[in-house]
CSV table of C-alpha atoms in Angstrom, one decimal:
chain,number,residue,atom,x,y,z
D,4,MET,CA,-9.0,-79.8,-25.3
D,5,ARG,CA,-7.4,-76.6,-27.2
D,6,ASP,CA,-4.5,-76.4,-24.4
D,7,VAL,CA,-2.8,-78.8,-23.2
D,8,ALA,CA,0.6,-77.2,-21.1
D,9,GLY,CA,1.0,-78.1,-17.8
D,10,LYS,CA,-2.2,-81.1,-17.7
D,11,VAL,CA,-1.6,-84.7,-16.7
D,12,ALA,CA,-2.0,-87.7,-19.3
D,13,PHE,CA,-2.2,-90.9,-18.1
D,14,VAL,CA,-1.1,-93.3,-21.4
D,15,THR,CA,-1.0,-97.3,-20.6
D,16,GLY,CA,0.9,-99.8,-22.9
D,17,ALA,CA,3.1,-96.4,-22.9
D,18,ALA,CA,6.8,-97.5,-22.4
D,19,SER,CA,7.4,-98.9,-25.9
D,20,GLY,CA,5.3,-98.8,-29.8
D,21,LEU,CA,2.6,-96.6,-30.3
D,22,GLY,CA,1.9,-95.9,-26.4
D,23,LEU,CA,5.8,-93.8,-26.6
D,24,GLY,CA,5.5,-92.4,-29.5
D,25,ILE,CA,2.2,-90.5,-27.4
D,26,ALA,CA,3.5,-90.2,-24.3
D,27,GLN,CA,6.5,-88.3,-26.9
D,28,ALA,CA,4.5,-86.5,-28.8
D,29,PHE,CA,2.2,-85.3,-25.2
D,30,ALA,CA,5.2,-84.3,-23.4
D,31,GLU,CA,6.3,-82.1,-26.7
D,32,SER,CA,3.3,-79.9,-26.2
D,33,GLY,CA,4.7,-79.6,-22.3
D,34,MET,CA,2.1,-82.3,-20.3
D,35,LYS,CA,2.9,-83.9,-17.3
D,36,VAL,CA,3.3,-87.8,-19.1
D,37,ILE,CA,2.0,-90.9,-16.2
D,38,VAL,CA,3.8,-93.3,-18.7
D,39,THR,CA,2.4,-97.7,-17.4
D,40,ASP,CA,3.0,-100.7,-19.0
D,41,VAL,CA,2.7,-104.3,-17.5
D,42,SER,CA,6.3,-105.0,-18.6
D,43,GLU,CA,8.5,-103.3,-16.1
D,44,ASP,CA,12.0,-104.1,-18.2
D,45,HIS,CA,10.0,-101.7,-21.2
D,46,LEU,CA,9.6,-99.2,-18.4
D,47,ALA,CA,12.7,-98.8,-17.3
D,48,LYS,CA,14.2,-98.6,-20.9
D,49,ALA,CA,11.4,-95.9,-21.0
D,50,ARG,CA,12.7,-94.2,-18.6
D,51,ASP,CA,16.3,-93.9,-19.8
D,52,LEU,CA,15.0,-93.0,-23.4
D,53,LEU,CA,12.0,-90.5,-22.6
D,54,THR,CA,14.3,-88.7,-19.5
D,55,HIS,CA,17.0,-88.5,-21.4
D,56,ALA,CA,15.0,-86.3,-24.0
D,57,GLY,CA,13.4,-84.4,-21.5
D,58,GLY,CA,10.0,-83.7,-20.4
D,59,SER,CA,7.8,-84.6,-16.5
D,60,PHE,CA,7.6,-88.0,-17.0
D,61,HIS,CA,6.4,-90.5,-14.0
D,62,PHE,CA,6.4,-94.4,-14.4
D,63,ILE,CA,4.1,-96.8,-13.1
D,64,PRO,CA,3.8,-100.8,-13.8
D,65,LEU,CA,0.6,-101.9,-14.8
D,66,ASP,CA,-1.6,-104.9,-15.7
D,67,VAL,CA,-5.0,-103.6,-17.3
D,68,THR,CA,-6.5,-106.3,-16.5
D,69,ASP,CA,-6.4,-105.9,-12.7
D,70,ARG,CA,-8.9,-103.3,-10.9
D,71,ILE,CA,-7.4,-103.0,-8.2
D,72,ASP,CA,-4.0,-102.2,-9.7
D,73,TRP,CA,-5.5,-99.6,-11.9
D,74,GLN,CA,-6.7,-97.8,-8.1
D,75,ARG,CA,-3.5,-97.9,-7.1
D,76,ALA,CA,-1.9,-96.3,-10.2
D,77,ALA,CA,-4.9,-93.7,-10.0
D,78,ASP,CA,-3.9,-93.1,-6.5
D,79,GLU,CA,-0.4,-92.6,-7.3
D,80,SER,CA,-0.8,-90.4,-10.1
D,81,GLU,CA,-3.2,-87.8,-8.5
D,82,HIS,CA,-0.1,-87.6,-6.0
D,83,VAL,CA,2.1,-86.6,-7.4
D,84,PHE,CA,1.1,-84.7,-10.8
D,85,GLY,CA,-2.4,-83.8,-9.0
D,86,HIS,CA,-5.7,-84.2,-10.9
D,87,VAL,CA,-5.6,-86.1,-14.7
D,88,HIS,CA,-6.5,-84.7,-17.3
D,89,VAL,CA,-6.2,-87.2,-20.1
D,90,LEU,CA,-6.6,-90.8,-20.1
D,91,VAL,CA,-5.5,-92.8,-23.2
D,92,ASN,CA,-5.8,-96.4,-23.0
D,93,ASN,CA,-3.7,-97.7,-25.3
D,94,ALA,CA,-2.7,-101.3,-24.1
D,95,GLY,CA,-3.1,-104.2,-26.1
D,96,ILE,CA,-2.0,-107.8,-26.9
D,97,SER,CA,-3.5,-109.6,-30.6
D,98,SER,CA,-3.2,-113.5,-32.1
D,99,LEU,CA,-3.9,-113.9,-35.9
D,100,GLY,CA,-6.3,-116.9,-36.4
D,101,ARG,CA,-10.1,-118.2,-36.7
D,102,ILE,CA,-12.5,-117.8,-34.8
D,103,ALA,CA,-13.5,-121.2,-35.1
D,104,ASP,CA,-10.2,-122.5,-33.5
D,105,ALA,CA,-10.2,-120.3,-30.5
D,106,GLY,CA,-10.7,-121.6,-27.0
D,107,TYR,CA,-12.2,-120.3,-24.5
D,108,ASP,CA,-8.2,-118.5,-23.3
D,109,ASP,CA,-8.1,-116.9,-25.9
D,110,TRP,CA,-11.1,-115.1,-25.9
D,111,ASP,CA,-10.3,-114.3,-21.8
D,112,ARG,CA,-7.2,-113.0,-23.0
D,113,ILE,CA,-7.4,-110.9,-25.7
D,114,LEU,CA,-10.7,-109.1,-24.7
D,115,GLY,CA,-9.4,-108.9,-21.3
D,116,VAL,CA,-6.7,-106.8,-21.8
D,117,ASP,CA,-8.1,-105.1,-25.6
D,118,LEU,CA,-11.8,-104.5,-24.6
D,119,GLY,CA,-12.1,-104.8,-20.4
D,120,GLY,CA,-8.5,-102.7,-20.0
D,121,VAL,CA,-10.8,-99.8,-21.5
D,122,VAL,CA,-13.5,-100.9,-19.7
D,123,ASN,CA,-11.1,-100.9,-16.3
D,124,GLY,CA,-9.7,-97.5,-17.4
D,125,VAL,CA,-12.8,-95.9,-17.6
D,126,GLN,CA,-13.8,-96.6,-14.4
D,127,ALA,CA,-10.4,-95.9,-12.7
D,128,PHE,CA,-10.8,-92.5,-14.6
D,129,LEU,CA,-14.0,-91.3,-15.2
D,130,GLY,CA,-15.6,-90.4,-11.7
D,131,ARG,CA,-12.1,-88.4,-10.4
D,132,MET,CA,-12.3,-86.5,-13.5
D,133,LEU,CA,-15.8,-85.7,-13.3
D,134,ALA,CA,-15.0,-84.5,-9.8
D,135,HIS,CA,-12.7,-82.6,-10.2
D,136,GLY,CA,-14.1,-79.8,-13.2
D,137,GLU,CA,-11.0,-79.2,-14.6
D,138,GLY,CA,-12.5,-81.0,-18.6
D,139,GLY,CA,-10.4,-83.6,-20.1
D,140,HIS,CA,-10.2,-86.4,-22.5
D,141,ILE,CA,-10.7,-89.8,-23.4
D,142,ILE,CA,-8.8,-91.4,-26.0
D,143,SER,CA,-9.0,-95.2,-26.8
D,144,THR,CA,-7.2,-96.8,-29.0
D,145,ALA,CA,-9.5,-99.5,-31.4
D,146,SER,CA,-7.8,-100.8,-35.5
D,147,MET,CA,-9.0,-100.4,-38.7
D,148,ALA,CA,-9.7,-103.9,-37.7
D,149,ALA,CA,-13.1,-101.9,-35.2
D,150,LEU,CA,-13.9,-100.6,-38.9
D,151,THR,CA,-13.2,-103.6,-41.3
D,152,PRO,CA,-12.6,-106.6,-39.6
D,153,LEU,CA,-10.8,-110.3,-40.9
D,154,ASN,CA,-10.8,-113.4,-40.7
D,155,THR,CA,-7.7,-113.5,-39.7
D,156,SER,CA,-8.1,-111.8,-36.5
D,157,GLY,CA,-11.7,-112.8,-35.9
D,158,ILE,CA,-11.3,-112.0,-31.7
D,159,TYR,CA,-9.2,-108.9,-31.7
D,160,SER,CA,-11.9,-107.1,-34.1
D,161,VAL,CA,-14.5,-108.0,-31.6
D,162,ALA,CA,-12.4,-106.4,-29.2
D,163,LYS,CA,-11.3,-103.2,-31.4
D,164,ARG,CA,-14.9,-103.1,-32.2
D,165,GLY,CA,-15.7,-103.3,-28.8
D,166,VAL,CA,-13.6,-100.2,-27.7
D,167,LEU,CA,-15.3,-98.3,-31.2
D,168,GLY,CA,-18.8,-98.5,-29.8
D,169,MET,CA,-18.2,-97.6,-26.3
D,170,MET,CA,-16.1,-94.7,-26.6
D,171,GLU,CA,-19.3,-93.9,-29.5
D,172,ALA,CA,-21.5,-94.1,-26.4
D,173,LEU,CA,-19.6,-92.3,-23.8
D,174,ARG,CA,-18.8,-89.5,-25.7
D,175,ALA,CA,-23.1,-89.2,-26.1
D,176,GLU,CA,-22.8,-89.5,-22.7
D,177,LEU,CA,-20.4,-86.8,-21.9
D,178,LEU,CA,-21.2,-84.1,-24.3
D,179,ASP,CA,-22.6,-81.2,-21.4
D,180,ALA,CA,-19.3,-82.5,-19.0
D,181,GLY,CA,-16.7,-80.7,-20.4
D,182,ILE,CA,-15.1,-84.3,-21.1
D,183,GLY,CA,-14.2,-84.9,-24.6
D,184,VAL,CA,-14.3,-88.6,-26.4
D,185,SER,CA,-11.7,-89.9,-29.4
D,186,VAL,CA,-10.9,-93.7,-30.6
D,187,LEU,CA,-7.9,-93.6,-32.7
D,188,CYS,CA,-8.1,-96.6,-35.7
D,189,PRO,CA,-4.7,-96.6,-36.5
D,190,GLY,CA,-2.9,-98.2,-39.3
D,191,LEU,CA,-0.1,-100.0,-40.0
D,192,THR,CA,2.4,-98.8,-36.8
D,193,ARG,CA,5.2,-99.9,-35.8
D,194,ASN,CA,4.7,-101.1,-32.3
D,195,ASN,CA,4.9,-104.3,-30.5
D,196,THR,CA,0.9,-105.4,-29.8
D,197,TRP,CA,1.2,-108.7,-32.0
D,198,GLY,CA,2.8,-111.0,-30.2
D,199,ALA,CA,5.8,-109.0,-28.3
D,200,ARG,CA,3.7,-108.6,-25.1
D,201,SER,CA,1.1,-111.5,-25.2
D,202,PRO,CA,1.9,-114.2,-22.3
D,203,LEU,CA,-0.1,-116.5,-25.4
D,204,PRO,CA,1.9,-118.7,-27.5
D,205,SER,CA,2.5,-116.5,-30.7
D,206,ASN,CA,0.5,-117.8,-32.5
D,207,SER,CA,-2.1,-120.0,-29.9
D,208,LEU,CA,-5.0,-119.9,-32.7
D,209,GLY,CA,-3.5,-122.1,-36.0
D,210,GLY,CA,-3.6,-118.9,-38.1
D,211,PRO,CA,-0.9,-118.2,-40.3
D,212,PRO,CA,2.6,-116.6,-38.5
D,213,LEU,CA,2.8,-112.9,-36.6
D,214,PRO,CA,5.0,-110.9,-38.6
D,215,PRO,CA,8.2,-110.7,-37.6
D,216,ARG,CA,10.9,-108.3,-36.9
D,217,GLY,CA,12.4,-106.9,-40.6
D,218,SER,CA,8.6,-107.7,-42.0
D,219,PRO,CA,6.4,-105.0,-43.8
D,220,MET,CA,5.2,-104.5,-40.2
D,221,ASP,CA,8.5,-102.6,-40.0
D,222,ALA,CA,6.8,-100.4,-43.1
D,223,GLY,CA,4.7,-98.9,-40.4
D,224,MET,CA,4.1,-95.3,-39.6
D,225,GLU,CA,6.6,-93.9,-37.1
D,226,ALA,CA,4.4,-94.3,-33.4
D,227,VAL,CA,5.7,-90.5,-32.7
D,228,GLU,CA,4.4,-89.7,-36.0
D,229,VAL,CA,1.2,-91.6,-35.1
D,230,GLY,CA,0.8,-89.4,-31.6
D,231,ARG,CA,0.9,-86.8,-32.6
D,232,ARG,CA,-2.0,-86.9,-34.9
D,233,VAL,CA,-3.6,-88.2,-31.1
D,234,LEU,CA,-2.4,-85.1,-30.1
D,235,GLU,CA,-3.7,-82.9,-32.9
D,236,GLY,CA,-7.4,-84.9,-33.2
D,237,MET,CA,-7.6,-84.4,-29.1
D,238,ARG,CA,-7.1,-80.4,-29.8
D,239,ARG,CA,-9.4,-80.4,-32.5
D,240,ASN,CA,-12.1,-82.5,-30.4
D,241,ASP,CA,-12.4,-85.5,-33.1
D,242,MET,CA,-14.5,-88.5,-32.5
D,243,TYR,CA,-13.1,-90.3,-35.1
D,244,VAL,CA,-8.8,-90.5,-34.8
D,245,LEU,CA,-7.7,-92.2,-38.1
D,246,THR,CA,-4.0,-92.2,-39.4
D,247,HIS,CA,-3.9,-93.7,-42.8
D,248,ALA,CA,-6.1,-92.2,-45.4
D,249,GLU,CA,-5.3,-94.9,-47.6
D,250,PHE,CA,-8.2,-97.4,-45.9
D,251,ARG,CA,-10.7,-94.6,-46.9
D,252,GLU,CA,-12.0,-97.1,-49.9
D,253,ASP,CA,-12.1,-100.0,-47.8
D,254,ILE,CA,-14.5,-98.0,-45.0
D,255,ALA,CA,-16.2,-97.6,-47.8
D,256,ARG,CA,-16.8,-100.8,-49.1
D,257,TYR,CA,-17.6,-102.5,-45.7
D,258,PHE,CA,-20.4,-99.8,-45.5
D,259,ASP,CA,-22.7,-99.2,-48.4
D,260,PRO,CA,-23.5,-102.8,-47.9
D,261,LEU,CA,-25.6,-101.4,-44.5
D,262,LEU,CA,-26.8,-98.4,-46.3
D,263,THR,CA,-28.1,-101.0,-49.4
D,264,ALA,CA,-29.6,-103.5,-47.0
D,265,CYS,CA,-31.4,-100.0,-45.8
D,266,GLU,CA,-32.6,-99.3,-48.8
D,267,ALA,CA,-34.2,-102.6,-49.0
D,268,ALA,CA,-35.8,-102.4,-46.1
D,269,PRO,CA,-39.3,-101.6,-45.4
D,270,ASP,CA,-40.2,-97.6,-44.5
D,271,ARG,CA,-41.7,-98.2,-41.0
D,272,ALA,CA,-45.0,-95.8,-40.7
D,273,LEU,CA,-45.8,-94.5,-37.7
D,274,PRO,CA,-49.8,-95.4,-36.4
D,275,GLY,CA,-50.5,-91.5,-37.1
D,276,GLY,CA,-49.2,-91.7,-40.4
D,277,GLY,CA,-45.7,-90.1,-41.3
D,278,PRO,CA,-42.6,-90.3,-40.8
D,279,PRO,CA,-41.0,-92.1,-38.0
D,280,PRO,CA,-39.0,-89.4,-35.3
D,281,ASP,CA,-35.5,-88.6,-35.8
D,282,LEU,CA,-34.0,-90.4,-32.7
D,283,TRP,CA,-29.8,-90.8,-33.1
D,284,GLY,CA,-29.9,-87.2,-36.0
D,285,ALA,CA,-28.9,-85.0,-32.7
D,286,VAL,CA,-26.9,-87.9,-31.2
D,287,TYR,CA,-24.4,-88.2,-34.1
D,288,THR,CA,-24.6,-84.8,-35.3
D,289,ALA,CA,-23.0,-83.8,-31.5
D,290,GLN,CA,-20.5,-87.2,-31.8
D,291,GLY,CA,-18.9,-85.0,-34.6
D,292,ARG,CA,-20.0,-87.7,-38.2
D,293,THR,CA,-21.5,-85.4,-39.7
D,294,GLY,CA,-17.7,-83.8,-39.5
D,295,ASN,CA,-15.5,-86.2,-37.1
D,296,ARG,CA,-16.2,-82.6,-34.0
D,297,GLY,CA,-18.1,-82.1,-31.1
D,298,PRO,CA,-19.8,-78.5,-30.3
D,299,VAL,CA,-17.1,-75.9,-30.4
D,300,GLY,CA,-15.8,-75.8,-26.7
D,301,GLU,CA,-16.5,-79.4,-25.5
D,302,GLY,CA,-13.5,-81.0,-23.3
D,303,ASP,CA,-12.2,-77.1,-23.4
């Protein structure tokens, strides 16, 4: 989606942090933005900030785990601005700790928001996007933890890996539908994901303490800078939107053992002889795995 001026974007977790930065970047490009958040206090503050700066915004309280809430918000968005063209599933929470120390409540809450919220967003808007036929784009926020899982944030890594896989599969499904799909895997960013909006105790899993205000978390990339990177990635129809090049070696260290394991596996010969078919090559190329971009024109 290259021409974004006048298009409508729906952004979750958008009243502060990374989501607010995405909303600001979209508004700078002339988009109309639906700003949603579970915290009405954060929404009020965002309303003061964004309307003062100028742009077209509408503000809706939304709990991304509530499917009825999603339908209400989708209907209200269309009533105010018309068809929604861009969905940004950004809302998320986290809590540090080991999987071995987690309880069912920890799994339900973190997966419910970080992965279930993305599922609910796609369910609420994909059918509407396909129906209006004006093209669009779906962007979901994962994390570097989806690519390089840590032993201090197991449930979070599980949820974000699920978001990554869902977006890769959805992109393959929508190749000919005029709807682009991207997954954002940001590095350190100034946001409120860590503890601020989670109703769980700040250290519910017994792991190390969450980073406090004034900690290295505040040295992260400015949220609006990440938002501009998201906008650029959407315009180019990137499959993967990364923000921190310094993670290149970490990603390579993670995936190199997988390639080594492939080399150690025996070649599979077909009954009739010859190599096995390249079942995934065309899909991976279309997904942008060879260059991070889909076919020219996709998502316009």
